[in-house]
Amino acid sequence: MTTAPTTTATRRATVRRVRPPDAARMRALRLEMLADAPLAFLETVAEAAARPHADYAARVAAVSRGTATAQFVADPGGRFVGHAGGTAAPDEPGLTVIYAVYLTPAWRGSGLLADLVDEVAAWSRACGRPELMLEVVVGNDRACRAYQKLGFVDTGVRVPHPKIPTLRELQMRRPA
């Protein structure tokens, strides 16, 4: 399911599923994600930084295989520059929930977002789940527009943010 490399000017990145040797690069990307977009993810930089490397290694090993949860990265050959995860929805058998979507600012607008979502979608279809859903903090118009360009539609459903009760998230769906 590996996506063809995306090329931006002279830069290239391959989108692929994470592998156990990726733990250190995943940790670095996770810390960057949390520092850059603290409202978008479910932990703080301090919480993530405090976790030992063994925890990252175990998590990467777990999501590198199987049909319940998967993580995909954009890999230009050094630091990872993008991430998207997918997990089976517990109450909806045909649904994959996309989570932890992130692109390093310099790679935004490069086409990597589509490649990451396409890779999650291909994995979802291969697992027998024909629909994707994601949640975006209400007011994050840039993200909403980016997801709309990829075919996601606002369902009208609003849910509380899992960590910050004063925020709401909107749900968006599309076929996988």
mmCIF file with all atom_site columns, C-alpha atoms in Angstrom:
data_model
loop_
_atom_site.group_PDB
_atom_site.id
_atom_site.type_symbol
_atom_site.label_atom_id
_atom_site.label_alt_id
_atom_site.label_comp_id
_atom_site.label_asym_id
_atom_site.label_entity_id
_atom_site.label_seq_id
_atom_site.pdbx_PDB_ins_code
_atom_site.Cartn_x
_atom_site.Cartn_y
_atom_site.Cartn_z
_atom_site.occupancy
_atom_site.B_iso_or_equiv
_atom_site.pdbx_formal_charge
_atom_site.auth_seq_id
_atom_site.auth_comp_id
_atom_site.auth_asym_id
_atom_site.auth_atom_id
_atom_site.pdbx_PDB_model_num
ATOM 1   C CA . MET A 1 1   ? 0.000   0.000  0.000  1.00 0.00 ? 1   MET A CA 1
ATOM 2   C CA . THR A 1 2   ? 2.947   2.385  -0.287 1.00 0.00 ? 2   THR A CA 1
ATOM 3   C CA . THR A 1 3   ? 2.094   5.627  -2.007 1.00 0.00 ? 3   THR A CA 1
ATOM 4   C CA . ALA A 1 4   ? 4.320   6.912  -4.759 1.00 0.00 ? 4   ALA A CA 1
ATOM 5   C CA . PRO A 1 5   ? 6.694   9.574  -3.505 1.00 0.00 ? 5   PRO A CA 1
ATOM 6   C CA . THR A 1 6   ? 5.425   13.136 -3.472 1.00 0.00 ? 6   THR A CA 1
ATOM 7   C CA . THR A 1 7   ? 7.804   15.643 -5.020 1.00 0.00 ? 7   THR A CA 1
ATOM 8   C CA . THR A 1 8   ? 7.813   19.332 -4.115 1.00 0.00 ? 8   THR A CA 1
ATOM 9   C CA . ALA A 1 9   ? 10.396  21.253 -6.121 1.00 0.00 ? 9   ALA A CA 1
ATOM 10  C CA . THR A 1 10  ? 13.453  19.108 -5.385 1.00 0.00 ? 10  THR A CA 1
ATOM 11  C CA . ARG A 1 11  ? 12.083  17.543 -2.197 1.00 0.00 ? 11  ARG A CA 1
ATOM 12  C CA . ARG A 1 12  ? 10.606  14.045 -2.091 1.00 0.00 ? 12  ARG A CA 1
ATOM 13  C CA . ALA A 1 13  ? 8.853   12.112 0.649  1.00 0.00 ? 13  ALA A CA 1
ATOM 14  C CA . THR A 1 14  ? 7.491   8.591  0.620  1.00 0.00 ? 14  THR A CA 1
ATOM 15  C CA . VAL A 1 15  ? 4.337   7.811  2.569  1.00 0.00 ? 15  VAL A CA 1
ATOM 16  C CA . ARG A 1 16  ? 4.427   4.431  4.288  1.00 0.00 ? 16  ARG A CA 1
ATOM 17  C CA . ARG A 1 17  ? 3.310   2.564  7.363  1.00 0.00 ? 17  ARG A CA 1
ATOM 18  C CA . VAL A 1 18  ? 5.564   2.972  10.387 1.00 0.00 ? 18  VAL A CA 1
ATOM 19  C CA . ARG A 1 19  ? 8.043   0.207  11.228 1.00 0.00 ? 19  ARG A CA 1
ATOM 20  C CA . PRO A 1 20  ? 9.600   -0.741 14.580 1.00 0.00 ? 20  PRO A CA 1
ATOM 21  C CA . PRO A 1 21  ? 12.961  0.935  13.769 1.00 0.00 ? 21  PRO A CA 1
ATOM 22  C CA . ASP A 1 22  ? 11.093  4.267  13.375 1.00 0.00 ? 22  ASP A CA 1
ATOM 23  C CA . ALA A 1 23  ? 10.529  4.800  17.118 1.00 0.00 ? 23  ALA A CA 1
ATOM 24  C CA . ALA A 1 24  ? 13.066  7.615  17.607 1.00 0.00 ? 24  ALA A CA 1
ATOM 25  C CA . ARG A 1 25  ? 11.901  9.505  14.514 1.00 0.00 ? 25  ARG A CA 1
ATOM 26  C CA . MET A 1 26  ? 8.271   9.037  15.583 1.00 0.00 ? 26  MET A CA 1
ATOM 27  C CA . ARG A 1 27  ? 9.066   10.470 19.012 1.00 0.00 ? 27  ARG A CA 1
ATOM 28  C CA . ALA A 1 28  ? 10.716  13.523 17.414 1.00 0.00 ? 28  ALA A CA 1
ATOM 29  C CA . LEU A 1 29  ? 7.722   14.056 15.127 1.00 0.00 ? 29  LEU A CA 1
ATOM 30  C CA . ARG A 1 30  ? 5.270   13.617 18.012 1.00 0.00 ? 30  ARG A CA 1
ATOM 31  C CA . LEU A 1 31  ? 7.038   16.303 20.042 1.00 0.00 ? 31  LEU A CA 1
ATOM 32  C CA . GLU A 1 32  ? 6.993   18.627 17.019 1.00 0.00 ? 32  GLU A CA 1
ATOM 33  C CA . MET A 1 33  ? 3.271   17.955 16.461 1.00 0.00 ? 33  MET A CA 1
ATOM 34  C CA . LEU A 1 34  ? 2.410   18.796 20.054 1.00 0.00 ? 34  LEU A CA 1
ATOM 35  C CA . ALA A 1 35  ? 4.510   21.959 20.094 1.00 0.00 ? 35  ALA A CA 1
ATOM 36  C CA . ASP A 1 36  ? 3.099   23.207 16.778 1.00 0.00 ? 36  ASP A CA 1
ATOM 37  C CA . ALA A 1 37  ? -0.603  22.361 17.289 1.00 0.00 ? 37  ALA A CA 1
ATOM 38  C CA . PRO A 1 38  ? -1.314  21.823 21.001 1.00 0.00 ? 38  PRO A CA 1
ATOM 39  C CA . LEU A 1 39  ? -5.123  21.849 20.658 1.00 0.00 ? 39  LEU A CA 1
ATOM 40  C CA . ALA A 1 40  ? -5.165  19.201 17.942 1.00 0.00 ? 40  ALA A CA 1
ATOM 41  C CA . PHE A 1 41  ? -3.782  16.305 19.955 1.00 0.00 ? 41  PHE A CA 1
ATOM 42  C CA . LEU A 1 42  ? -4.649  14.598 23.206 1.00 0.00 ? 42  LEU A CA 1
ATOM 43  C CA . GLU A 1 43  ? -1.489  15.112 25.228 1.00 0.00 ? 43  GLU A CA 1
ATOM 44  C CA . THR A 1 44  ? 0.936   17.887 26.036 1.00 0.00 ? 44  THR A CA 1
ATOM 45  C CA . VAL A 1 45  ? 4.545   18.228 24.942 1.00 0.00 ? 45  VAL A CA 1
ATOM 46  C CA . ALA A 1 46  ? 5.584   17.693 28.574 1.00 0.00 ? 46  ALA A CA 1
ATOM 47  C CA . GLU A 1 47  ? 3.584   14.450 28.828 1.00 0.00 ? 47  GLU A CA 1
ATOM 48  C CA . ALA A 1 48  ? 5.028   13.125 25.577 1.00 0.00 ? 48  ALA A CA 1
ATOM 49  C CA . ALA A 1 49  ? 8.580   14.164 26.445 1.00 0.00 ? 49  ALA A CA 1
ATOM 50  C CA . ALA A 1 50  ? 8.324   12.393 29.796 1.00 0.00 ? 50  ALA A CA 1
ATOM 51  C CA . ARG A 1 51  ? 7.490   9.036  28.203 1.00 0.00 ? 51  ARG A CA 1
ATOM 52  C CA . PRO A 1 52  ? 10.497  6.734  27.882 1.00 0.00 ? 52  PRO A CA 1
ATOM 53  C CA . HIS A 1 53  ? 11.773  5.592  24.506 1.00 0.00 ? 53  HIS A CA 1
ATOM 54  C CA . ALA A 1 54  ? 10.561  2.061  25.285 1.00 0.00 ? 54  ALA A CA 1
ATOM 55  C CA . ASP A 1 55  ? 6.966   3.357  25.301 1.00 0.00 ? 55  ASP A CA 1
ATOM 56  C CA . TYR A 1 56  ? 7.408   4.889  21.846 1.00 0.00 ? 56  TYR A CA 1
ATOM 57  C CA . ALA A 1 57  ? 9.043   1.713  20.587 1.00 0.00 ? 57  ALA A CA 1
ATOM 58  C CA . ALA A 1 58  ? 6.177   -0.435 21.896 1.00 0.00 ? 58  ALA A CA 1
ATOM 59  C CA . ARG A 1 59  ? 3.556   1.858  20.368 1.00 0.00 ? 59  ARG A CA 1
ATOM 60  C CA . VAL A 1 60  ? 5.280   1.936  16.977 1.00 0.00 ? 60  VAL A CA 1
ATOM 61  C CA . ALA A 1 61  ? 5.632   -1.849 16.993 1.00 0.00 ? 61  ALA A CA 1
ATOM 62  C CA . ALA A 1 62  ? 1.921   -2.222 17.793 1.00 0.00 ? 62  ALA A CA 1
ATOM 63  C CA . VAL A 1 63  ? 0.699   0.077  14.998 1.00 0.00 ? 63  VAL A CA 1
ATOM 64  C CA . SER A 1 64  ? 3.149   -1.263 12.413 1.00 0.00 ? 64  SER A CA 1
ATOM 65  C CA . ARG A 1 65  ? 0.981   -4.324 11.783 1.00 0.00 ? 65  ARG A CA 1
ATOM 66  C CA . GLY A 1 66  ? -2.577  -5.516 12.062 1.00 0.00 ? 66  GLY A CA 1
ATOM 67  C CA . THR A 1 67  ? -6.022  -4.232 11.198 1.00 0.00 ? 67  THR A CA 1
ATOM 68  C CA . ALA A 1 68  ? -7.151  -2.460 14.385 1.00 0.00 ? 68  ALA A CA 1
ATOM 69  C CA . THR A 1 69  ? -4.833  0.568  14.306 1.00 0.00 ? 69  THR A CA 1
ATOM 70  C CA . ALA A 1 70  ? -2.180  1.814  11.899 1.00 0.00 ? 70  ALA A CA 1
ATOM 71  C CA . GLN A 1 71  ? 0.067   4.843  11.586 1.00 0.00 ? 71  GLN A CA 1
ATOM 72  C CA . PHE A 1 72  ? 1.551   6.241  8.402  1.00 0.00 ? 72  PHE A CA 1
ATOM 73  C CA . VAL A 1 73  ? 4.413   8.684  7.977  1.00 0.00 ? 73  VAL A CA 1
ATOM 74  C CA . ALA A 1 74  ? 5.808   10.948 5.281  1.00 0.00 ? 74  ALA A CA 1
ATOM 75  C CA . ASP A 1 75  ? 9.485   10.071 5.083  1.00 0.00 ? 75  ASP A CA 1
ATOM 76  C CA . PRO A 1 76  ? 11.885  12.241 3.054  1.00 0.00 ? 76  PRO A CA 1
ATOM 77  C CA . GLY A 1 77  ? 14.819  10.228 4.374  1.00 0.00 ? 77  GLY A CA 1
ATOM 78  C CA . GLY A 1 78  ? 15.657  12.226 7.508  1.00 0.00 ? 78  GLY A CA 1
ATOM 79  C CA . ARG A 1 79  ? 13.165  13.551 10.018 1.00 0.00 ? 79  ARG A CA 1
ATOM 80  C CA . PHE A 1 80  ? 9.595   12.506 9.334  1.00 0.00 ? 80  PHE A CA 1
ATOM 81  C CA . VAL A 1 81  ? 7.546   15.412 7.971  1.00 0.00 ? 81  VAL A CA 1
ATOM 82  C CA . GLY A 1 82  ? 4.014   14.065 8.259  1.00 0.00 ? 82  GLY A CA 1
ATOM 83  C CA . HIS A 1 83  ? 1.779   11.588 10.044 1.00 0.00 ? 83  HIS A CA 1
ATOM 84  C CA . ALA A 1 84  ? -1.748  10.179 9.944  1.00 0.00 ? 84  ALA A CA 1
ATOM 85  C CA . GLY A 1 85  ? -3.198  7.340  11.943 1.00 0.00 ? 85  GLY A CA 1
ATOM 86  C CA . GLY A 1 86  ? -6.286  5.236  11.524 1.00 0.00 ? 86  GLY A CA 1
ATOM 87  C CA . THR A 1 87  ? -8.184  3.090  13.982 1.00 0.00 ? 87  THR A CA 1
ATOM 88  C CA . ALA A 1 88  ? -11.248 0.888  13.717 1.00 0.00 ? 88  ALA A CA 1
ATOM 89  C CA . ALA A 1 89  ? -14.306 2.596  15.221 1.00 0.00 ? 89  ALA A CA 1
ATOM 90  C CA . PRO A 1 90  ? -15.485 0.415  18.117 1.00 0.00 ? 90  PRO A CA 1
ATOM 91  C CA . ASP A 1 91  ? -19.205 0.995  17.521 1.00 0.00 ? 91  ASP A CA 1
ATOM 92  C CA . GLU A 1 92  ? -19.278 1.166  13.716 1.00 0.00 ? 92  GLU A CA 1
ATOM 93  C CA . PRO A 1 93  ? -17.747 -1.870 11.973 1.00 0.00 ? 93  PRO A CA 1
ATOM 94  C CA . GLY A 1 94  ? -17.363 -0.209 8.550  1.00 0.00 ? 94  GLY A CA 1
ATOM 95  C CA . LEU A 1 95  ? -15.643 2.933  9.843  1.00 0.00 ? 95  LEU A CA 1
ATOM 96  C CA . THR A 1 96  ? -12.023 3.964  10.312 1.00 0.00 ? 96  THR A CA 1
ATOM 97  C CA . VAL A 1 97  ? -11.368 7.015  12.472 1.00 0.00 ? 97  VAL A CA 1
ATOM 98  C CA . ILE A 1 98  ? -8.429  9.082  11.235 1.00 0.00 ? 98  ILE A CA 1
ATOM 99  C CA . TYR A 1 99  ? -6.378  10.628 14.039 1.00 0.00 ? 99  TYR A CA 1
ATOM 100 C CA . ALA A 1 100 ? -3.195  12.581 14.717 1.00 0.00 ? 100 ALA A CA 1
ATOM 101 C CA . VAL A 1 101 ? -2.915  14.117 11.248 1.00 0.00 ? 101 VAL A CA 1
ATOM 102 C CA . TYR A 1 102 ? 0.061   16.431 10.975 1.00 0.00 ? 102 TYR A CA 1
ATOM 103 C CA . LEU A 1 103 ? 2.378   17.994 8.409  1.00 0.00 ? 103 LEU A CA 1
ATOM 104 C CA . THR A 1 104 ? 5.518   19.953 9.213  1.00 0.00 ? 104 THR A CA 1
ATOM 105 C CA . PRO A 1 105 ? 4.746   23.577 8.237  1.00 0.00 ? 105 PRO A CA 1
ATOM 106 C CA . ALA A 1 106 ? 7.282   23.628 5.384  1.00 0.00 ? 106 ALA A CA 1
ATOM 107 C CA . TRP A 1 107 ? 5.509   20.660 3.744  1.00 0.00 ? 107 TRP A CA 1
ATOM 108 C CA . ARG A 1 108 ? 1.948   21.985 3.993  1.00 0.00 ? 108 ARG A CA 1
ATOM 109 C CA . GLY A 1 109 ? 0.419   22.445 0.565  1.00 0.00 ? 109 GLY A CA 1
ATOM 110 C CA . SER A 1 110 ? 2.814   19.891 -0.945 1.00 0.00 ? 110 SER A CA 1
ATOM 111 C CA . GLY A 1 111 ? 0.251   17.152 -1.595 1.00 0.00 ? 111 GLY A CA 1
ATOM 112 C CA . LEU A 1 112 ? 1.441   15.047 1.342  1.00 0.00 ? 112 LEU A CA 1
ATOM 113 C CA . LEU A 1 113 ? -1.841  15.446 3.223  1.00 0.00 ? 113 LEU A CA 1
ATOM 114 C CA . ALA A 1 114 ? -3.672  13.722 0.372  1.00 0.00 ? 114 ALA A CA 1
ATOM 115 C CA . ASP A 1 115 ? -1.022  11.001 0.239  1.00 0.00 ? 115 ASP A CA 1
ATOM 116 C CA . LEU A 1 116 ? -1.282  10.354 3.993  1.00 0.00 ? 116 LEU A CA 1
ATOM 117 C CA . VAL A 1 117 ? -5.088  10.207 3.910  1.00 0.00 ? 117 VAL A CA 1
ATOM 118 C CA . ASP A 1 118 ? -4.998  8.008  0.792  1.00 0.00 ? 118 ASP A CA 1
ATOM 119 C CA . GLU A 1 119 ? -2.705  5.569  2.578  1.00 0.00 ? 119 GLU A CA 1
ATOM 120 C CA . VAL A 1 120 ? -5.038  5.396  5.595  1.00 0.00 ? 120 VAL A CA 1
ATOM 121 C CA . ALA A 1 121 ? -7.977  4.950  3.180  1.00 0.00 ? 121 ALA A CA 1
ATOM 122 C CA . ALA A 1 122 ? -6.266  2.084  1.330  1.00 0.00 ? 122 ALA A CA 1
ATOM 123 C CA . TRP A 1 123 ? -5.500  0.346  4.633  1.00 0.00 ? 123 TRP A CA 1
ATOM 124 C CA . SER A 1 124 ? -9.106  0.920  5.773  1.00 0.00 ? 124 SER A CA 1
ATOM 125 C CA . ARG A 1 125 ? -10.539 -0.609 2.585  1.00 0.00 ? 125 ARG A CA 1
ATOM 126 C CA . ALA A 1 126 ? -8.158  -3.580 2.848  1.00 0.00 ? 126 ALA A CA 1
ATOM 127 C CA . CYS A 1 127 ? -9.502  -4.122 6.385  1.00 0.00 ? 127 CYS A CA 1
ATOM 128 C CA . GLY A 1 128 ? -13.102 -4.078 5.143  1.00 0.00 ? 128 GLY A CA 1
ATOM 129 C CA . ARG A 1 129 ? -13.966 -0.600 6.384  1.00 0.00 ? 129 ARG A CA 1
ATOM 130 C CA . PRO A 1 130 ? -15.339 1.530  3.518  1.00 0.00 ? 130 PRO A CA 1
ATOM 131 C CA . GLU A 1 131 ? -15.760 4.838  5.377  1.00 0.00 ? 131 GLU A CA 1
ATOM 132 C CA . LEU A 1 132 ? -13.457 7.387  7.047  1.00 0.00 ? 132 LEU A CA 1
ATOM 133 C CA . MET A 1 133 ? -14.260 9.870  9.805  1.00 0.00 ? 133 MET A CA 1
ATOM 134 C CA . LEU A 1 134 ? -12.178 12.527 11.509 1.00 0.00 ? 134 LEU A CA 1
ATOM 135 C CA . GLU A 1 135 ? -12.759 15.287 14.022 1.00 0.00 ? 135 GLU A CA 1
ATOM 136 C CA . VAL A 1 136 ? -11.472 18.862 13.828 1.00 0.00 ? 136 VAL A CA 1
ATOM 137 C CA . VAL A 1 137 ? -11.622 21.576 16.479 1.00 0.00 ? 137 VAL A CA 1
ATOM 138 C CA . VAL A 1 138 ? -14.386 24.024 15.575 1.00 0.00 ? 138 VAL A CA 1
ATOM 139 C CA . GLY A 1 139 ? -12.677 27.168 14.288 1.00 0.00 ? 139 GLY A CA 1
ATOM 140 C CA . ASN A 1 140 ? -9.725  25.372 12.674 1.00 0.00 ? 140 ASN A CA 1
ATOM 141 C CA . ASP A 1 141 ? -10.872 26.566 9.278  1.00 0.00 ? 141 ASP A CA 1
ATOM 142 C CA . ARG A 1 142 ? -7.559  25.816 7.550  1.00 0.00 ? 142 ARG A CA 1
ATOM 143 C CA . ALA A 1 143 ? -7.828  22.133 8.460  1.00 0.00 ? 143 ALA A CA 1
ATOM 144 C CA . CYS A 1 144 ? -11.525 21.997 7.526  1.00 0.00 ? 144 CYS A CA 1
ATOM 145 C CA . ARG A 1 145 ? -10.780 23.448 4.091  1.00 0.00 ? 145 ARG A CA 1
ATOM 146 C CA . ALA A 1 146 ? -7.914  21.007 3.558  1.00 0.00 ? 146 ALA A CA 1
ATOM 147 C CA . TYR A 1 147 ? -10.123 18.038 4.455  1.00 0.00 ? 147 TYR A CA 1
ATOM 148 C CA . GLN A 1 148 ? -12.966 19.319 2.257  1.00 0.00 ? 148 GLN A CA 1
ATOM 149 C CA . LYS A 1 149 ? -10.535 19.371 -0.678 1.00 0.00 ? 149 LYS A CA 1
ATOM 150 C CA . LEU A 1 150 ? -9.933  15.670 0.037  1.00 0.00 ? 150 LEU A CA 1
ATOM 151 C CA . GLY A 1 151 ? -13.650 14.889 -0.119 1.00 0.00 ? 151 GLY A CA 1
ATOM 152 C CA . PHE A 1 152 ? -14.567 15.046 3.564  1.00 0.00 ? 152 PHE A CA 1
ATOM 153 C CA . VAL A 1 153 ? -17.998 16.492 4.363  1.00 0.00 ? 153 VAL A CA 1
ATOM 154 C CA . ASP A 1 154 ? -19.062 18.129 7.614  1.00 0.00 ? 154 ASP A CA 1
ATOM 155 C CA . THR A 1 155 ? -21.725 15.823 9.086  1.00 0.00 ? 155 THR A CA 1
ATOM 156 C CA . GLY A 1 156 ? -23.184 18.512 11.345 1.00 0.00 ? 156 GLY A CA 1
ATOM 157 C CA . VAL A 1 157 ? -22.229 16.450 14.402 1.00 0.00 ? 157 VAL A CA 1
ATOM 158 C CA . ARG A 1 158 ? -20.419 18.378 17.143 1.00 0.00 ? 158 ARG A CA 1
ATOM 159 C CA . VAL A 1 159 ? -18.769 16.672 20.091 1.00 0.00 ? 159 VAL A CA 1
ATOM 160 C CA . PRO A 1 160 ? -16.875 17.975 23.117 1.00 0.00 ? 160 PRO A CA 1
ATOM 161 C CA . HIS A 1 161 ? -13.100 18.113 22.800 1.00 0.00 ? 161 HIS A CA 1
ATOM 162 C CA . PRO A 1 162 ? -11.791 15.116 24.792 1.00 0.00 ? 162 PRO A CA 1
ATOM 163 C CA . LYS A 1 163 ? -9.354  17.219 26.851 1.00 0.00 ? 163 LYS A CA 1
ATOM 164 C CA . ILE A 1 164 ? -10.649 20.811 26.814 1.00 0.00 ? 164 ILE A CA 1
ATOM 165 C CA . PRO A 1 165 ? -14.366 20.927 27.697 1.00 0.00 ? 165 PRO A CA 1
ATOM 166 C CA . THR A 1 166 ? -14.844 24.496 26.420 1.00 0.00 ? 166 THR A CA 1
ATOM 167 C CA . LEU A 1 167 ? -13.915 23.424 22.861 1.00 0.00 ? 167 LEU A CA 1
ATOM 168 C CA . ARG A 1 168 ? -16.075 21.511 20.390 1.00 0.00 ? 168 ARG A CA 1
ATOM 169 C CA . GLU A 1 169 ? -15.007 19.322 17.509 1.00 0.00 ? 169 GLU A CA 1
ATOM 170 C CA . LEU A 1 170 ? -16.847 18.815 14.255 1.00 0.00 ? 170 LEU A CA 1
ATOM 171 C CA . GLN A 1 171 ? -17.021 15.447 12.553 1.00 0.00 ? 171 GLN A CA 1
ATOM 172 C CA . MET A 1 172 ? -16.257 14.998 8.867  1.00 0.00 ? 172 MET A CA 1
ATOM 173 C CA . ARG A 1 173 ? -16.721 11.831 6.793  1.00 0.00 ? 173 ARG A CA 1
ATOM 174 C CA . ARG A 1 174 ? -15.957 10.466 3.344  1.00 0.00 ? 174 ARG A CA 1
ATOM 175 C CA . PRO A 1 175 ? -15.686 7.102  1.609  1.00 0.00 ? 175 PRO A CA 1
ATOM 176 C CA . ALA A 1 176 ? -12.365 5.318  2.137  1.00 0.00 ? 176 ALA A CA 1
#
